[in-house]
CSV table of C-alpha atoms and ligand atoms in Angstrom, one decimal:
chain,number,residue,atom,x,y,z
A,1,MET,CA,319.5,276.3,-55.3
A,2,ARG,CA,320.6,274.4,-52.2
A,3,THR,CA,321.2,270.6,-52.7
A,4,ILE,CA,320.2,268.4,-49.7
A,5,THR,CA,320.6,264.7,-49.4
A,6,LEU,CA,317.3,262.9,-48.9
A,7,ILE,CA,317.3,259.3,-47.6
A,8,ASN,CA,313.8,258.2,-48.2
A,9,GLY,CA,314.0,255.0,-46.1
A,10,ASP,CA,311.6,252.2,-46.1
A,11,GLY,CA,308.2,251.3,-44.5
A,12,ILE,CA,306.4,254.6,-44.2
A,13,GLY,CA,309.6,256.5,-45.2
A,14,PRO,CA,308.7,257.2,-48.8
A,15,GLU,CA,305.2,258.3,-48.0
A,16,ILE,CA,306.2,260.8,-45.3
A,17,CYS,CA,309.2,262.1,-47.5
A,18,ASP,CA,306.8,262.7,-50.3
A,19,ALA,CA,304.5,264.8,-48.0
A,20,VAL,CA,307.4,266.8,-46.6
A,21,MET,CA,309.0,267.5,-50.0
A,22,LYS,CA,305.6,268.8,-51.2
A,23,ILE,CA,305.1,271.0,-48.2
A,24,ILE,CA,308.6,272.5,-48.5
A,25,LYS,CA,308.1,273.1,-52.2
A,26,ALA,CA,304.7,274.8,-51.5
A,27,SER,CA,306.4,277.1,-49.0
A,28,GLY,CA,308.2,278.6,-52.0
A,29,LEU,CA,311.7,277.2,-51.2
A,30,GLU,CA,313.3,275.3,-54.0
A,31,ILE,CA,315.5,272.5,-52.9
A,32,ASP,CA,317.5,270.2,-55.1
A,33,TRP,CA,316.9,266.9,-53.4
A,34,ASP,CA,319.7,264.3,-53.9
A,35,ILE,CA,317.6,261.2,-53.2
A,36,GLN,CA,319.7,258.3,-51.9
A,37,THR,CA,318.3,254.9,-51.1
A,38,ALA,CA,319.5,252.7,-48.2
A,39,GLY,CA,318.3,249.7,-46.2
A,40,ALA,CA,317.1,246.2,-46.9
A,41,GLU,CA,316.2,246.6,-50.6
A,42,VAL,CA,319.6,248.2,-51.3
A,43,VAL,CA,321.4,245.2,-49.8
A,44,GLU,CA,319.9,242.9,-52.4
A,45,VAL,CA,321.3,245.0,-55.2
A,46,GLU,CA,324.4,246.6,-53.9
A,47,GLY,CA,325.5,244.1,-51.2
A,48,THR,CA,325.4,246.6,-48.4
A,49,PRO,CA,322.5,248.6,-46.7
A,50,LEU,CA,324.6,251.7,-46.6
A,51,PRO,CA,326.6,252.2,-49.8
A,52,GLU,CA,329.5,254.6,-49.9
A,53,ARG,CA,327.5,256.9,-52.3
A,54,VAL,CA,325.1,257.8,-49.5
A,55,ILE,CA,327.9,258.8,-47.2
A,56,ALA,CA,329.7,260.7,-50.0
A,57,SER,CA,326.4,262.6,-50.8
A,58,ILE,CA,326.0,263.7,-47.2
A,59,ARG,CA,329.7,264.7,-46.9
A,60,LYS,CA,329.3,266.8,-50.1
A,61,ASN,CA,326.0,268.4,-49.2
A,62,LYS,CA,326.7,268.7,-45.5
A,63,VAL,CA,323.0,268.3,-44.6
A,64,ALA,CA,320.6,265.4,-45.0
A,65,LEU,CA,316.9,264.7,-44.2
A,66,LYS,CA,316.4,261.1,-43.4
A,67,ALA,CA,313.3,258.9,-43.1
A,68,PRO,CA,313.5,255.7,-41.0
A,69,VAL,CA,315.2,252.6,-42.2
A,70,THR,CA,314.2,249.1,-41.0
A,71,THR,CA,316.9,247.2,-39.0
A,72,PRO,CA,316.4,243.4,-38.8
A,73,ILE,CA,316.2,242.2,-35.2
A,74,GLY,CA,318.6,239.6,-33.8
A,75,LYS,CA,320.4,238.8,-37.1
A,76,GLY,CA,321.0,240.3,-40.6
A,77,PHE,CA,322.8,243.6,-41.4
A,78,ARG,CA,323.9,246.2,-38.8
A,79,SER,CA,321.7,249.3,-38.3
A,80,VAL,CA,322.1,251.8,-41.1
A,81,ASN,CA,321.4,254.5,-38.6
A,82,VAL,CA,324.2,253.5,-36.2
A,83,GLN,CA,326.6,253.1,-39.2
A,84,LEU,CA,325.7,256.5,-40.6
A,85,ARG,CA,326.2,258.2,-37.2
A,86,LYS,CA,329.5,256.5,-36.8
A,87,ASP,CA,330.8,257.1,-40.3
A,88,LEU,CA,330.0,260.8,-40.3
A,89,ASP,CA,330.9,261.2,-36.6
A,90,LEU,CA,327.4,262.7,-35.9
A,91,TYR,CA,328.1,262.6,-32.2
A,92,VAL,CA,325.0,264.5,-31.0
A,93,ASN,CA,321.5,263.1,-31.1
A,94,LEU,CA,319.2,266.1,-30.3
A,95,ARG,CA,315.6,265.4,-29.5
A,96,PRO,CA,313.6,268.4,-28.5
A,97,CYS,CA,310.2,267.6,-26.9
A,98,LYS,CA,307.5,270.3,-26.7
A,99,ASN,CA,303.7,270.2,-26.5
A,100,LEU,CA,302.0,270.9,-29.8
A,101,PRO,CA,298.8,272.9,-30.2
A,102,ASN,CA,295.6,270.9,-29.9
A,103,VAL,CA,297.5,267.6,-29.2
A,104,LYS,CA,296.1,266.7,-25.8
A,105,THR,CA,298.4,264.8,-23.6
A,106,ARG,CA,298.7,264.1,-19.8
A,107,PHE,CA,300.8,267.2,-19.2
A,108,GLU,CA,300.9,270.8,-20.4
A,109,ASN,CA,304.0,272.9,-20.7
A,110,VAL,CA,306.4,270.1,-21.5
A,111,ASP,CA,309.5,271.7,-23.0
A,112,LEU,CA,312.6,269.6,-22.6
A,113,VAL,CA,315.5,268.5,-24.8
A,114,VAL,CA,317.2,265.1,-24.8
A,115,VAL,CA,320.8,265.4,-25.8
A,116,ARG,CA,322.0,261.8,-26.4
A,117,GLU,CA,325.6,260.7,-27.1
A,118,ASN,CA,325.4,259.1,-30.5
A,119,THR,CA,328.7,257.2,-31.1
A,120,GLU,CA,329.5,254.8,-28.3
A,121,ASP,CA,328.1,253.0,-25.2
A,122,LEU,CA,326.5,249.6,-25.9
A,123,TYR,CA,325.8,250.9,-29.4
A,124,ALA,CA,329.5,250.4,-30.4
A,125,GLY,CA,328.2,246.9,-31.5
A,126,ILE,CA,331.1,245.0,-29.9
A,127,GLU,CA,329.4,241.7,-29.1
A,128,HIS,CA,330.5,238.1,-29.1
A,129,MET,CA,329.5,234.7,-27.8
A,130,LYS,CA,331.9,233.7,-25.0
A,131,ASP,CA,330.7,230.2,-25.3
A,132,GLY,CA,327.5,228.5,-26.7
A,133,ASP,CA,325.4,229.9,-23.8
A,134,THR,CA,326.9,233.2,-23.0
A,135,ALA,CA,326.7,236.4,-25.0
A,136,GLU,CA,328.8,239.4,-24.1
A,137,SER,CA,328.2,243.1,-25.2
A,138,ILE,CA,330.8,245.7,-24.4
A,139,LYS,CA,329.9,249.1,-23.2
A,140,ILE,CA,332.4,251.7,-24.3
A,141,ILE,CA,332.5,255.2,-22.7
A,142,THR,CA,335.4,257.5,-23.5
A,143,ARG,CA,336.4,260.7,-21.8
A,144,GLY,CA,336.7,262.5,-25.2
A,145,ALA,CA,333.2,261.6,-26.4
A,146,SER,CA,331.6,262.3,-23.0
A,147,GLU,CA,333.2,265.7,-22.7
A,148,ARG,CA,332.2,266.8,-26.2
A,149,ILE,CA,328.6,265.8,-25.8
A,150,CYS,CA,328.4,267.5,-22.4
A,151,LYS,CA,330.0,270.6,-23.9
A,152,PHE,CA,327.4,270.5,-26.7
A,153,ALA,CA,324.6,270.3,-24.1
A,154,PHE,CA,325.8,273.3,-22.2
A,155,ASP,CA,326.5,275.4,-25.4
A,156,TYR,CA,323.0,274.4,-26.6
A,157,ALA,CA,321.5,275.6,-23.3
A,158,LEU,CA,323.3,278.9,-23.5
A,159,LYS,CA,322.3,279.5,-27.1
A,160,ASN,CA,318.7,278.6,-26.6
A,161,ASN,CA,318.0,280.4,-23.3
A,162,ARG,CA,317.7,277.2,-21.3
A,163,HIS,CA,318.4,277.2,-17.6
A,164,GLU,CA,319.6,273.8,-16.5
A,165,VAL,CA,321.6,270.9,-17.9
A,166,CYS,CA,320.9,267.6,-16.0
A,167,VAL,CA,323.2,264.6,-16.5
A,168,VAL,CA,321.6,261.2,-16.6
A,169,THR,CA,323.6,258.0,-15.7
A,170,LYS,CA,323.5,254.8,-13.7
A,171,ALA,CA,326.9,255.6,-12.1
A,172,ASN,CA,326.0,254.0,-8.8
A,173,ILE,CA,326.1,250.6,-10.6
A,174,MET,CA,328.4,251.2,-13.6
A,175,LYS,CA,330.9,253.0,-11.5
A,176,LEU,CA,333.6,253.1,-14.2
A,177,SER,CA,331.8,253.7,-17.5
A,178,ASP,CA,328.9,255.9,-16.3
A,179,GLY,CA,331.2,257.2,-13.6
A,180,LEU,CA,333.5,258.5,-16.4
A,181,PHE,CA,330.5,260.2,-18.2
A,182,LEU,CA,329.5,261.8,-14.9
A,183,GLU,CA,333.1,263.0,-14.2
A,184,SER,CA,333.3,264.5,-17.7
A,185,TYR,CA,330.0,266.3,-17.1
A,186,ARG,CA,331.2,267.8,-13.8
A,187,LYS,CA,334.5,269.0,-15.5
A,188,VAL,CA,332.7,270.6,-18.5
A,189,ALA,CA,330.0,272.1,-16.2
A,190,GLU,CA,332.7,274.2,-14.4
A,191,ASN,CA,332.9,276.4,-17.5
A,192,TYR,CA,329.2,277.3,-17.4
A,193,PRO,CA,328.5,279.2,-14.2
A,194,GLN,CA,325.3,280.6,-15.7
A,195,ILE,CA,323.6,277.2,-16.2
A,196,LYS,CA,322.1,275.2,-13.3
A,197,LYS,CA,323.5,271.7,-12.8
A,198,ARG,CA,321.7,268.6,-11.8
A,199,GLU,CA,322.6,264.9,-11.6
A,200,ILE,CA,320.0,262.1,-11.7
A,201,LEU,CA,320.0,258.3,-12.1
A,202,VAL,CA,318.2,257.0,-15.2
A,203,ASP,CA,315.6,255.0,-13.3
A,204,ASN,CA,314.6,257.9,-11.1
A,205,LEU,CA,314.5,260.2,-14.2
A,206,CYS,CA,312.0,257.8,-15.8
A,207,MET,CA,309.8,257.8,-12.7
A,208,GLN,CA,309.9,261.6,-12.4
A,209,LEU,CA,309.3,262.1,-16.2
A,210,VAL,CA,306.0,260.3,-16.0
A,211,GLN,CA,305.0,262.1,-12.8
A,212,ASP,CA,305.9,265.6,-13.9
A,213,PRO,CA,308.0,266.3,-17.0
A,214,THR,CA,307.9,270.0,-16.5
A,215,ARG,CA,310.6,269.5,-13.8
A,216,PHE,CA,313.2,269.0,-16.6
A,217,ASP,CA,315.0,271.2,-19.1
A,218,VAL,CA,318.1,269.9,-21.0
A,219,LEU,CA,319.0,266.3,-20.3
A,220,VAL,CA,322.4,264.9,-21.4
A,221,MET,CA,323.1,261.1,-21.3
A,222,PRO,CA,324.9,258.2,-22.9
A,223,ASN,CA,323.6,256.5,-26.0
A,224,LEU,CA,321.4,253.7,-24.7
A,225,TYR,CA,319.6,255.7,-22.0
A,226,GLY,CA,319.1,258.4,-24.6
A,227,ASP,CA,317.4,256.0,-27.0
A,228,ILE,CA,315.0,254.8,-24.4
A,229,VAL,CA,314.3,258.1,-22.6
A,230,SER,CA,313.6,259.9,-25.8
A,231,ASP,CA,310.9,257.5,-26.8
A,232,LEU,CA,309.4,258.0,-23.3
A,233,THR,CA,309.5,261.8,-23.8
A,234,ALA,CA,308.0,261.4,-27.3
A,235,GLY,CA,305.1,259.7,-25.5
A,236,LEU,CA,304.7,262.8,-23.3
A,237,ILE,CA,303.9,265.1,-26.3
A,238,GLY,CA,301.6,262.8,-28.4
A,239,GLY,CA,303.7,259.9,-29.5
A,240,LEU,CA,306.2,258.9,-32.1
A,241,GLY,CA,304.2,260.6,-34.9
A,242,VAL,CA,305.2,264.0,-33.7
A,243,ALA,CA,308.7,263.5,-32.2
A,244,GLN,CA,311.5,265.2,-34.2
A,245,GLY,CA,315.2,264.6,-34.0
A,246,ALA,CA,318.6,265.5,-35.4
A,247,ASN,CA,322.1,263.9,-35.6
A,248,ILE,CA,324.7,266.6,-35.5
A,249,GLY,CA,328.5,266.5,-36.0
A,250,ASP,CA,331.1,269.2,-36.6
A,251,ASP,CA,330.9,268.9,-40.4
A,252,CYS,CA,327.5,267.4,-41.2
A,253,ALA,CA,324.0,267.1,-39.8
A,254,VAL,CA,321.3,264.5,-40.5
A,255,PHE,CA,317.7,265.4,-39.5
A,256,GLU,CA,315.3,262.5,-38.8
A,257,PRO,CA,312.3,261.7,-36.7
A,258,VAL,CA,312.6,259.6,-33.6
A,259,HIS,CA,310.2,256.9,-34.9
A,260,GLY,CA,311.0,253.9,-37.0
A,261,SER,CA,309.7,252.6,-40.3
A,262,ALA,CA,306.3,251.6,-38.8
A,263,PRO,CA,305.8,248.5,-41.0
A,264,ASP,CA,302.4,248.0,-39.4
A,265,ILE,CA,300.9,251.0,-41.3
A,266,LYS,CA,303.1,251.0,-44.4
A,267,GLY,CA,301.3,251.9,-47.6
A,268,GLN,CA,298.0,252.6,-45.9
A,269,ASN,CA,298.1,256.4,-46.2
A,270,LYS,CA,297.9,256.6,-42.4
A,271,ALA,CA,301.4,257.8,-41.4
A,272,ASN,CA,301.7,261.1,-39.6
A,273,PRO,CA,304.3,263.2,-41.4
A,274,THR,CA,304.6,265.7,-38.5
A,275,ALA,CA,307.8,264.2,-36.9
A,276,LEU,CA,309.6,264.3,-40.2
A,277,LEU,CA,308.2,267.8,-41.0
A,278,LEU,CA,309.4,269.2,-37.7
A,279,SER,CA,312.8,267.6,-38.2
A,280,ALA,CA,312.8,269.3,-41.6
A,281,VAL,CA,311.8,272.6,-40.0
A,282,GLU,CA,314.9,272.3,-37.7
A,283,MET,CA,317.0,271.5,-40.8
A,284,LEU,CA,315.8,274.7,-42.5
A,285,ARG,CA,316.8,276.7,-39.4
A,286,TYR,CA,320.2,274.9,-39.5
A,287,ILE,CA,320.8,276.1,-43.1
A,288,GLY,CA,319.6,279.6,-42.3
A,289,GLU,CA,316.2,279.4,-44.0
A,290,ASN,CA,314.5,280.8,-40.8
A,291,SER,CA,311.5,282.5,-42.4
A,292,CYS,CA,310.6,279.5,-44.4
A,293,ALA,CA,310.9,277.3,-41.3
A,294,GLU,CA,308.6,279.7,-39.3
A,295,LYS,CA,306.1,279.7,-42.1
A,296,ILE,CA,305.9,275.9,-42.3
A,297,GLU,CA,305.7,275.5,-38.5
A,298,ARG,CA,302.8,278.0,-38.4
A,299,ALA,CA,301.0,276.2,-41.1
A,300,LEU,CA,301.5,272.9,-39.3
A,301,PHE,CA,300.3,274.3,-35.9
A,302,LYS,CA,297.2,275.9,-37.7
A,303,THR,CA,296.4,272.5,-39.2
A,304,LEU,CA,296.5,270.8,-35.8
A,305,SER,CA,294.5,273.6,-34.3
A,306,GLN,CA,291.8,273.1,-36.9
A,307,ASN,CA,291.6,269.5,-35.6
A,308,ILE,CA,293.0,268.0,-38.8
A,309,LYS,CA,294.9,265.0,-37.4
A,310,THR,CA,296.1,261.6,-38.4
A,311,ALA,CA,294.9,258.4,-36.7
A,312,ASP,CA,297.9,258.2,-34.2
A,313,LEU,CA,296.6,261.5,-32.7
A,314,GLY,CA,293.0,260.4,-32.6
A,315,GLY,CA,292.0,262.0,-35.9
A,316,ASN,CA,290.8,260.6,-39.2
A,317,ALA,CA,292.8,262.5,-41.8
A,318,THR,CA,294.9,260.4,-44.2
A,319,THR,CA,298.6,261.4,-44.8
A,320,THR,CA,297.5,263.0,-48.1
A,321,GLU,CA,294.7,265.0,-46.5
A,322,PHE,CA,296.8,266.2,-43.7
A,323,THR,CA,299.6,267.2,-46.1
A,324,GLN,CA,297.1,269.0,-48.4
A,325,LYS,CA,295.7,271.0,-45.4
A,326,VAL,CA,299.2,272.1,-44.3
A,327,ILE,CA,299.8,273.3,-47.9
A,328,GLU,CA,296.5,275.2,-47.9
A,329,ASN,CA,297.5,276.8,-44.6
A,330,LEU,CA,300.8,278.0,-46.0
B,401,NAI,P1,308.2,252.4,-35.0
B,401,NAI,O1,308.6,253.7,-34.5
B,401,NAI,O2,308.4,252.1,-36.4
B,401,NAI,O3,306.7,252.1,-34.6
B,401,NAI,C1,306.2,252.0,-33.3
B,401,NAI,C2,304.7,252.3,-33.3
B,401,NAI,O4,304.5,253.7,-33.6
B,401,NAI,C3,303.9,251.6,-34.5
B,401,NAI,O5,302.7,251.2,-34.0
B,401,NAI,C4,303.8,252.6,-35.6
B,401,NAI,O6,302.7,252.4,-36.4
B,401,NAI,C5,303.7,253.9,-34.8
B,401,NAI,N1,304.3,255.0,-35.6
B,401,NAI,C6,305.6,255.3,-35.7
B,401,NAI,N2,305.8,256.4,-36.5
B,401,NAI,C7,304.5,256.8,-36.9
B,401,NAI,C8,304.0,257.9,-37.7
B,401,NAI,N3,304.9,258.7,-38.3
B,401,NAI,N4,302.7,258.0,-37.8
B,401,NAI,C9,301.9,257.2,-37.2
B,401,NAI,N5,302.3,256.1,-36.4
B,401,NAI,C10,303.6,256.0,-36.3
B,401,NAI,O7,309.0,251.3,-34.1
B,401,NAI,P2,309.3,249.7,-34.3
B,401,NAI,O8,308.1,249.1,-34.8
B,401,NAI,O9,310.0,249.3,-33.1
B,401,NAI,O10,310.4,249.7,-35.5
B,401,NAI,C11,310.2,249.4,-36.8
B,401,NAI,C12,311.5,249.4,-37.6
B,401,NAI,O11,312.0,250.7,-37.6
B,401,NAI,C13,312.6,248.5,-37.0
B,401,NAI,O12,313.2,247.8,-38.0
B,401,NAI,C14,313.5,249.5,-36.3
B,401,NAI,O13,314.8,249.0,-36.2
B,401,NAI,C15,313.4,250.6,-37.2
B,401,NAI,N6,313.8,251.9,-36.6
B,401,NAI,C16,314.4,252.8,-37.4
B,401,NAI,C17,314.8,254.0,-36.9
B,401,NAI,C18,315.5,255.0,-37.8
B,401,NAI,O14,315.6,254.7,-39.0
B,401,NAI,N7,315.9,256.1,-37.3
B,401,NAI,C19,314.4,254.5,-35.5
B,401,NAI,C20,313.7,253.4,-34.8
B,401,NAI,C21,313.4,252.2,-35.3
């Protein structure tokens, strides 16, 4: 039996994890879940939100499924997500964005992928007060990290029959940092004559995405733009409740939805487990359980087609009812 680390998070995390574990079990696949807690409640007991045991478990099992973890705003501990990505060198944040059956949105035929650099940029967390009234955050962009993320984007495009890789920067203003990211893209792109190239500034990208997202295919960008743009693209396909994601490195991968811990609906049996479920489907493909992944995806799509939806998609199914219906459709 395959052992997989499960970080069940906080807020709606435990509810959606429970739903996804039940669905996977009902599909016939036995997984030995190594459940690891992290976040605010763990700080009180273990003095850190991300104890070494969590990292050690992922290093050992190579794959993890992760629910969202709350990050205090403005003060308190550093983001568990950022720390996890750094410690395990999960340098790719992959966020595919495709319309789902019977989830009506402004646009049809959206099928794009955001490839976000996951280890540096303003997320390096290097900040200080220069004086009492001036805060300074440092944006780090290195050639090595930029080239490897661009290479991942082109390789992904080749493997998945994609036609174009578009680089997203603000290199007209941040001529050195974003300029280096753009230069790295151009260098890597030379090795992929089969794939179309395109360069766009992030502000123009946002405008075009809300006008017609079908103009885009694979998008590669530094960390902060990727964070913001992937929430925008989540909105194009039905919102955070359906947007999946993965953090991938050379040794390990952590699959997690784009959304946060949704404290506003915690414990109300309202959370949509779809984003975590689709992340888990990708995880199953990653470990070679393709037929099980297909089966779960089909059951999910059938459930949506039967108009069984949670409140975020305009339906009235509870998390439990939605989960039960997916299990019946398996
Ligand atoms: P959020 O994504 O938790 O919530 C934004 C809105 O979307 C809320 O109205 C929420 O109810 C709704 N929503 C999100 N997921 C949903 C789901 N599965 N089903 C139905 N509705 C859903 O973003 P917010 O409020 O900015 O962040 C809350 C906390 O989560 C913060 O502490 C933040 O730092 C953390 N966070 C953690 C992430 C992670 O662990 N990967 C990612 C993003 C945020």
